[in-house]
Amino acid sequence: MEFNWLYTFITAAETGNFRKTAELLYISQPSVTVHIKQLENDIGVLLFHREGKKVKLTEEGKRYLDHAKELIALYENGLEDMATFSQGFSSKLILAISPLIADTILPFVLKRYLNQHPETEIEVKIIESEQIEQAVLNEEVDIGLSCLPTANPDLICDLLYTDRVMFVCAHDGRDLESAPPLDEKEILESQYLLTHNHPGYWGALTKSIKTRYPGVRMMRVSQVHITKRFIVEGLGVSFLPASTVRRELLEGRMLEVDCPSIPLPEANTYALRKYDHRKQREFLSFVAGHRI
């Protein structure tokens, strides 16, 4: 059996047309027919019914399609692994990282890790925290860095960081020493509160705010980087993890507002994994050693 027969078979099954298959694979239509015939002879079943210019999978063909895809995936994974090995990598970690965590110093931490571990190949997938647990369970990734913990008994959940949440607004352009202190009540009652940019703490926080300030106007903005852009542009204010607004505070584009009447939550970063492998433990130990 040759793998180009399998590629031809899978493409023909998806298009239902030998001519279209030939165009997609840049081969002649007679070559498509030959590939399918050779594959049928090799496995001993008829794969397609011919219906004029169209083809349709037989019951055997439909059953074999899954096997063909698995064979191709195994073949391509082998090629990828050999290419990785030839480039000097001896191990690989696939990470799922929530957009909010990716917006902290994590890129800096990854860079330092790769400098110290050049033999390790890192692949990063940006996935919302709500979907990270399933990605780890399905073994699509080795480690998930999420804003949410898991209670799934099949997963290992480690608390990596605890980050304080702060109330922030746009810089008003006034001198910090001579300007009057920012007033929590005035700001919350005069501006939109941008909410739900973190999956972990907004449920309880909005209840506390509504109890204290029932007239507050809220606007849901699901992404932290968009929330920060809105704040800087003067569209609203928000409660954000300190690590996500460090740069904006240092550059004077945002200000922290003292918030004595509202109990502020914490924002946690969790590491989710299915296996307790040495390489994963080493990576998480390195990441945990750097404060966000």
PDB file of C-alpha atoms in Angstrom, residues 1 99 132 164 173 194 197 203 208 214:
ATOM      1  CA  MET A   1       0.000   0.000   0.000  1.00  0.00           C
ATOM      2  CA  PRO A  99      -5.907  34.843  26.530  1.00  0.00           C
ATOM      3  CA  ILE A 132      -8.937  24.274  28.527  1.00  0.00           C
ATOM      4  CA  ARG A 164      -4.678  40.764  43.498  1.00  0.00           C
ATOM      5  CA  GLY A 173      -4.325  64.025  33.025  1.00  0.00           C
ATOM      6  CA  LEU A 194     -16.639  46.946  32.103  1.00  0.00           C
ATOM      7  CA  ASN A 197     -13.247  40.049  31.335  1.00  0.00           C
ATOM      8  CA  GLY A 203     -20.216  36.629  39.413  1.00  0.00           C
ATOM      9  CA  SER A 208     -21.251  43.117  45.723  1.00  0.00           C
ATOM     10  CA  PRO A 214     -27.531  49.711  42.527  1.00  0.00           C
TER      11      PRO A 214
END
